[in-house]
XYZ file of C-alpha atoms in Angstrom:
456
model
C 0.000 0.000 0.000
C 1.362 3.480 -0.832
C 2.199 5.601 2.191
C 0.523 8.932 3.022
C 3.397 10.980 1.574
C 3.067 9.185 -1.765
C -0.682 9.788 -1.809
C -0.207 13.474 -1.079
C 2.422 13.729 -3.812
C -0.004 12.120 -6.245
C -2.781 14.547 -5.312
C -0.453 17.532 -5.697
C 0.697 16.292 -9.089
C -2.901 15.962 -10.275
C -3.721 19.471 -9.031
C -0.673 20.903 -10.804
C -1.644 19.101 -14.008
C -5.191 20.423 -13.734
C -3.914 23.972 -13.194
C -1.624 23.671 -16.207
C -4.506 22.409 -18.379
C -6.626 25.354 -17.220
C -3.874 27.801 -18.218
C -3.518 26.087 -21.586
C -7.271 26.232 -22.156
C -7.447 29.960 -21.355
C -4.566 30.639 -23.741
C -6.118 28.637 -26.593
C -9.568 30.149 -26.040
C -8.125 33.648 -26.115
C -6.232 32.897 -29.341
C -9.357 31.378 -30.906
C -11.470 34.431 -29.977
C -8.842 36.850 -31.304
C -8.713 34.965 -34.608
C -12.448 35.370 -35.302
C -13.655 38.058 -37.725
C -15.159 40.979 -35.780
C -18.585 40.214 -37.281
C -18.574 36.825 -35.529
C -17.803 38.032 -31.998
C -21.257 38.032 -30.408
C -22.832 36.950 -27.132
C -23.683 33.382 -28.056
C -20.536 32.628 -30.038
C -19.243 29.310 -28.707
C -15.815 29.440 -30.371
C -13.261 31.113 -28.140
C -15.590 31.027 -25.149
C -16.880 27.549 -24.446
C -14.781 25.618 -26.960
C -11.656 26.160 -29.002
C -12.423 24.297 -32.193
C -12.966 20.790 -33.573
C -10.736 18.557 -35.633
C -10.771 15.411 -37.705
C -8.354 12.870 -39.122
C -7.980 12.074 -42.811
C -6.446 9.233 -44.796
C -6.824 6.770 -41.912
C -8.920 4.473 -44.124
C -10.063 6.195 -47.326
C -11.809 3.054 -48.537
C -15.536 2.775 -47.953
C -18.042 -0.063 -48.186
C -20.754 2.373 -49.326
C -21.200 4.400 -52.527
C -23.133 7.401 -51.232
C -24.298 9.728 -53.997
C -23.287 12.745 -51.878
C -19.750 11.638 -51.049
C -16.826 13.961 -50.294
C -14.225 11.254 -51.045
C -12.362 11.104 -54.354
C -12.661 8.509 -57.111
C -9.331 7.036 -55.964
C -10.466 6.444 -52.375
C -10.997 2.680 -52.654
C -7.526 2.204 -54.146
C -5.744 3.915 -51.261
C -3.833 2.112 -48.532
C -4.658 2.917 -44.900
C -2.424 5.579 -43.415
C 0.362 4.079 -41.251
C -0.320 4.305 -37.530
C 2.658 6.614 -36.947
C 1.213 9.188 -39.372
C -2.229 8.961 -37.730
C -0.515 9.523 -34.379
C 1.209 12.601 -35.816
C -2.214 13.950 -36.832
C -3.567 13.371 -33.328
C -0.564 15.110 -31.775
C -1.053 18.126 -34.037
C -4.722 18.284 -33.079
C -3.861 17.988 -29.379
C -1.489 20.942 -29.694
C -4.114 23.068 -31.441
C -7.209 22.023 -29.467
C -5.785 21.412 -25.997
C -6.813 18.872 -23.384
C -10.334 17.601 -24.102
C -10.178 18.786 -27.718
C -12.991 17.269 -29.791
C -11.716 15.118 -32.654
C -13.546 12.967 -35.194
C -11.797 9.739 -36.180
C -12.943 9.694 -39.776
C -11.738 9.367 -43.345
C -13.673 7.033 -45.564
C -15.024 4.215 -43.363
C -12.571 3.771 -40.487
C -14.380 0.724 -39.085
C -13.020 -1.255 -42.055
C -9.851 -1.361 -39.957
C -9.628 -4.281 -37.555
C -10.863 -3.645 -34.022
C -7.258 -3.788 -32.826
C -6.041 -1.243 -35.395
C -8.824 1.262 -34.778
C -8.688 0.573 -31.049
C -4.984 1.436 -31.025
C -5.813 4.834 -32.574
C -8.621 5.430 -30.080
C -6.391 4.550 -27.135
C -3.610 6.835 -28.426
C -6.014 9.749 -28.777
C -7.376 9.244 -25.298
C -3.835 8.998 -23.860
C -3.145 12.385 -25.464
C -6.185 13.812 -23.671
C -8.434 14.172 -26.730
C -12.219 13.730 -26.757
C -12.736 11.305 -29.654
C -15.754 10.347 -31.742
C -15.597 7.546 -34.323
C -17.616 8.363 -37.471
C -19.220 5.477 -39.374
C -22.014 4.502 -41.734
C -22.712 1.771 -39.172
C -22.686 -1.258 -41.463
C -19.560 -2.808 -39.990
C -20.963 -2.229 -36.477
C -24.158 -4.063 -37.446
C -22.341 -6.931 -39.173
C -19.881 -7.502 -36.309
C -21.867 -7.207 -33.045
C -18.702 -7.275 -30.903
C -16.982 -4.415 -32.763
C -18.476 -1.448 -30.889
C -18.573 -3.121 -27.440
C -14.872 -3.970 -27.769
C -13.955 -0.447 -28.880
C -15.773 0.869 -25.816
C -14.853 -1.765 -23.255
C -11.246 -2.528 -24.240
C -10.018 0.695 -25.837
C -12.023 3.379 -24.057
C -14.112 4.809 -26.899
C -16.755 7.148 -25.466
C -18.455 8.554 -28.579
C -19.833 7.030 -31.780
C -21.676 8.579 -34.727
C -23.714 6.822 -37.410
C -24.705 8.251 -40.815
C -28.005 7.083 -42.327
C -29.968 8.646 -45.202
C -31.364 7.979 -48.675
C -28.112 8.990 -50.428
C -26.809 5.500 -49.548
C -27.682 3.071 -52.394
C -26.711 0.090 -50.230
C -29.655 0.936 -47.949
C -32.096 2.184 -50.568
C -33.374 -0.499 -52.910
C -35.833 1.794 -54.675
C -38.377 4.365 -53.530
C -37.487 4.377 -49.842
C -37.990 7.517 -47.789
C -36.143 8.669 -44.689
C -38.964 7.206 -42.580
C -38.382 3.832 -44.260
C -34.769 3.952 -43.083
C -35.743 4.178 -39.414
C -35.130 0.422 -39.267
C -31.390 1.170 -39.522
C -31.612 4.031 -37.053
C -33.452 1.726 -34.645
C -30.684 -0.854 -35.049
C -28.083 1.803 -34.209
C -29.984 3.040 -31.148
C -30.382 -0.512 -29.850
C -26.676 -1.169 -30.421
C -25.812 1.901 -28.336
C -28.151 0.828 -25.527
C -26.880 -2.753 -25.506
C -23.229 -1.621 -25.595
C -23.798 0.588 -22.562
C -25.391 -2.303 -20.734
C -22.744 -4.821 -21.785
C -19.726 -2.635 -20.962
C -21.113 -0.533 -18.106
C -19.663 2.534 -19.891
C -21.377 5.848 -20.639
C -21.286 5.707 -24.446
C -22.500 8.905 -26.179
C -23.989 8.710 -29.672
C -24.726 11.075 -32.553
C -26.427 10.842 -35.943
C -25.508 12.649 -39.174
C -27.743 13.123 -42.220
C -27.007 14.588 -45.652
C -29.842 16.810 -46.872
C -30.614 17.027 -50.580
C -33.544 18.308 -52.587
C -34.771 14.714 -52.728
C -34.955 14.007 -48.994
C -35.546 17.516 -47.601
C -39.106 16.826 -46.414
C -37.856 13.650 -44.733
C -35.906 15.733 -42.208
C -39.135 16.090 -40.231
C -39.266 12.295 -39.931
C -35.591 12.150 -38.912
C -36.137 14.790 -36.229
C -39.231 12.983 -35.004
C -37.139 9.810 -34.645
C -34.523 11.748 -32.703
C -37.118 13.054 -30.241
C -38.269 9.481 -29.583
C -34.752 8.054 -29.232
C -32.700 10.766 -27.523
C -32.087 8.437 -24.594
C -29.681 6.633 -26.947
C -28.697 9.287 -29.512
C -28.369 12.795 -28.103
C -27.024 14.760 -31.050
C -28.085 15.098 -34.677
C -26.284 17.000 -37.423
C -28.215 17.909 -40.571
C -25.777 18.636 -43.424
C -27.139 20.327 -46.559
C -25.425 19.001 -49.671
C -22.186 20.599 -50.861
C -20.784 19.957 -54.341
C -17.531 18.265 -53.353
C -15.630 15.040 -53.995
C -17.476 12.401 -56.022
C -20.923 13.830 -55.269
C -23.493 12.981 -57.934
C -26.526 14.707 -56.402
C -27.265 18.230 -57.481
C -27.568 20.875 -54.810
C -31.104 22.289 -54.924
C -32.111 25.717 -53.673
C -34.740 24.039 -51.490
C -32.110 22.290 -49.365
C -31.122 25.583 -47.759
C -30.313 26.323 -44.146
C -33.754 27.876 -43.591
C -35.573 25.057 -45.359
C -33.876 22.426 -43.209
C -34.725 24.298 -40.027
C -38.368 24.628 -41.066
C -38.592 20.810 -41.262
C -36.894 20.447 -37.873
C -39.437 22.761 -36.276
C -42.338 20.784 -37.719
C -41.236 17.775 -35.667
C -40.775 19.926 -32.553
C -44.355 21.166 -32.846
C -43.357 24.743 -31.994
C -40.868 27.417 -33.106
C -37.341 26.685 -31.896
C -34.584 29.284 -31.743
C -32.263 28.515 -34.648
C -29.772 31.150 -33.505
C -29.362 29.807 -29.979
C -25.615 29.189 -30.423
C -23.143 29.496 -33.256
C -19.839 27.674 -33.309
C -17.729 29.591 -35.790
C -19.332 31.547 -38.634
C -23.088 32.027 -38.376
C -23.539 30.834 -41.983
C -21.595 27.630 -41.297
C -23.701 26.158 -38.530
C -26.437 26.508 -35.980
C -26.058 24.650 -32.693
C -29.273 24.375 -30.718
C -29.528 22.787 -27.245
C -32.988 21.436 -26.399
C -34.658 19.584 -23.561
C -37.011 16.766 -24.521
C -39.710 16.009 -21.948
C -41.478 12.670 -21.971
C -44.614 13.464 -19.963
C -46.771 10.543 -20.971
C -48.232 12.178 -24.030
C -48.268 10.777 -27.553
C -45.475 13.189 -28.479
C -42.672 14.522 -26.269
C -42.595 18.197 -25.317
C -39.634 20.177 -26.679
C -38.224 23.005 -24.562
C -35.935 25.707 -25.927
C -32.927 26.101 -23.631
C -32.023 29.499 -25.124
C -35.225 31.275 -26.118
C -35.194 33.597 -29.121
C -36.255 36.800 -27.356
C -34.704 36.164 -23.943
C -31.628 38.275 -23.248
C -31.408 36.540 -19.868
C -31.084 33.117 -21.529
C -28.283 34.366 -23.767
C -26.399 36.043 -20.912
C -26.670 33.022 -18.633
C -25.425 30.814 -21.458
C -22.508 33.174 -22.123
C -21.524 33.045 -18.436
C -21.806 29.259 -18.457
C -19.428 29.129 -21.438
C -16.841 31.091 -19.491
C -17.079 28.769 -16.455
C -14.136 26.418 -16.215
C -15.419 22.967 -15.337
C -13.124 20.145 -16.385
C -15.235 17.162 -17.332
C -14.096 13.626 -17.953
C -12.834 11.009 -15.564
C -15.254 9.543 -13.072
C -18.436 11.140 -11.726
C -16.830 12.175 -8.432
C -14.028 14.096 -10.148
C -16.458 15.887 -12.456
C -18.695 16.854 -9.503
C -15.625 17.994 -7.579
C -14.508 20.182 -10.469
C -17.996 21.646 -10.663
C -17.913 22.526 -6.955
C -14.541 24.218 -7.423
C -16.022 26.313 -10.227
C -18.950 27.305 -7.993
C -16.603 28.522 -5.270
C -14.315 30.409 -7.649
C -17.156 32.005 -9.657
C -20.013 32.531 -7.182
C -21.875 35.149 -9.252
C -22.173 32.803 -12.200
C -23.375 30.063 -9.862
C -26.009 32.298 -8.216
C -27.410 33.736 -11.447
C -27.383 30.299 -13.059
C -29.262 28.828 -10.093
C -31.857 31.601 -10.308
C -32.293 30.938 -14.023
C -32.745 27.209 -13.400
C -35.297 27.925 -10.681
C -37.365 30.223 -12.904
C -37.268 27.901 -15.914
C -38.052 24.916 -13.665
C -41.022 26.750 -12.174
C -42.398 27.345 -15.669
C -42.353 23.586 -16.298
C -43.649 22.604 -12.864
C -47.375 22.412 -13.779
C -46.593 20.078 -16.663
C -44.398 17.839 -14.514
C -46.931 17.740 -11.651
C -49.795 16.839 -13.969
C -47.701 13.957 -15.274
C -47.062 12.687 -11.750
C -50.757 12.991 -10.891
C -51.537 10.673 -13.796
C -49.219 8.106 -12.207
C -46.433 8.571 -14.733
C -42.830 9.536 -14.121
C -41.662 12.438 -16.333
C -38.327 12.029 -18.062
C -36.131 14.924 -19.188
C -33.360 14.373 -21.700
C -30.969 16.754 -23.494
C -30.735 16.889 -27.279
C -28.315 18.918 -29.401
C -29.488 19.789 -32.918
C -26.923 21.046 -35.427
C -27.242 22.247 -38.997
C -23.780 22.293 -40.595
C -23.507 23.760 -44.076
C -20.278 22.952 -45.931
C -19.024 24.955 -48.937
C -18.299 23.996 -52.510
C -15.392 25.293 -54.611
C -17.224 28.331 -56.017
C -18.304 29.604 -52.620
C -14.775 29.259 -51.232
C -13.621 31.978 -53.635
C -16.194 34.570 -52.570
C -15.534 37.242 -49.937
C -18.122 35.593 -47.711
C -16.501 32.215 -48.235
C -13.121 33.584 -47.226
C -14.648 35.083 -44.086
C -16.180 31.707 -43.278
C -12.765 30.050 -43.660
C -11.281 32.622 -41.292
C -13.848 31.634 -38.654
C -13.668 27.889 -39.397
C -13.891 25.593 -36.381
C -13.596 22.235 -38.160
C -10.091 21.538 -39.419
C -7.751 18.717 -40.379
C -3.992 18.473 -39.747
C -1.400 18.421 -42.523
C 2.079 16.880 -42.367
C 3.749 20.265 -41.830
C 1.770 20.751 -38.601
C -0.690 23.267 -40.065
C -4.473 22.874 -40.139
C -6.832 23.221 -43.080
C -10.609 23.706 -43.137
C -12.696 20.631 -43.947
C -14.392 22.709 -46.675
C -11.061 23.569 -48.266
C -9.882 19.958 -47.997
C -12.951 18.594 -49.784
C -13.834 21.350 -52.262
C -10.349 21.747 -53.768
C -7.827 19.255 -55.174
C -6.219 18.866 -51.748
C -7.930 15.616 -50.723
C -7.421 14.161 -54.187
C -3.691 14.832 -53.952
C -3.387 13.321 -50.494
C -5.430 10.263 -51.488
C -3.382 9.777 -54.651
C -0.221 9.670 -52.539
C -1.705 6.690 -50.652
C -2.388 4.635 -53.787
C 0.422 2.109 -54.480
C 2.366 3.145 -57.565
C 1.744 -0.206 -59.275
C -2.022 0.432 -59.050
C -2.094 4.091 -60.100
C -2.631 3.471 -63.825
C -5.535 1.081 -63.192
C -6.967 3.442 -60.579
C -6.837 6.394 -62.984
C -8.554 4.418 -65.735
C -11.226 3.238 -63.329
C -11.859 6.801 -62.124
C -12.507 7.950 -65.713
C -15.175 5.306 -66.283
C -18.794 6.569 -66.242
C -20.589 6.133 -62.929
């Protein structure tokens, strides 16, 4: 058993490490805020206040087992070799330097679950050892075909976040005439996999869902949002992504699949207007990030509550203060609670005003909750984050507005020289094609080029 002196030394070391991470976070947040265009520095701007940025890998496994008609990959993707582990590790280290401890990183490329569990698990473990907050992005097929894949990633390698992409742009799922509602069978399979993995591993796995929005499936976004409201116990984030003309995309971008049009369909499922401008993470034309509460009060449909109401200055100010509160999450429940208590002591005004806000908002919901209890039902309240993320095509990148959006970009990928590049720039220019080409074995390049010229 370690002696008391050793224990105290360990505690002091952890406190010093925590203090150093806090200093690093403040420095990175300040740099992120300073880098934003002046037009994007507003009260509910998340970048530079509550978060630094996001990142993603590339080249890890460019191959994919799907042929989505709205794909950002190049025609050479399925000829490319997986990136060597050492180069993936270099990408993660670059992202850790830029995003800090707890930086949010997507492990993505083509379909990274085509790697063996051990290979992908090694990447996940390395990212977690660096202090990154990782999410594996997938179309889900490999997870469905190999029932032990996700539980092992979670239980053995420490994965905490998974995202599944399902929509009608995936020919492998659409046999002819299917709508987004018809594809709920796959979404149900994903939700059940998340629930069973939590139960099997005893870990708190978080899940998200991404959807490409085209002119064809625009009206189906109401059905997708309705599914989310009914399954947010399993999947607590959804990202709607209007089509961008990048990569090997075959679908044509229609004017109907606009930011506003997508949000109109989201609101139909909510049954009431929801504040689209609750939070922005980066440029306001790049994304909307909307936190909601979903109340199951025994009715046929859940009740959706806006966390940041459109005309409430108080909501926006409380949220802005919450963003500036330093609470280090992660680790076990006790450490997270302890960090929260430290934040309360060090920032009492934020704690008091936040408590008052919670009391007032809770009082507004009290009649609804009491009526549910009186009917012998137990109300359930769950969080849900709704995002609309609009990527750019090549033409928009060249406009003044496009350049301003790049300046405010919060979703970047690392290059070998240690710099970062916007996901839009990576996909809408020849950059990804060049990087993918470098991963194709020289003996296969001629065949790959001929294949890429063949009609689709």
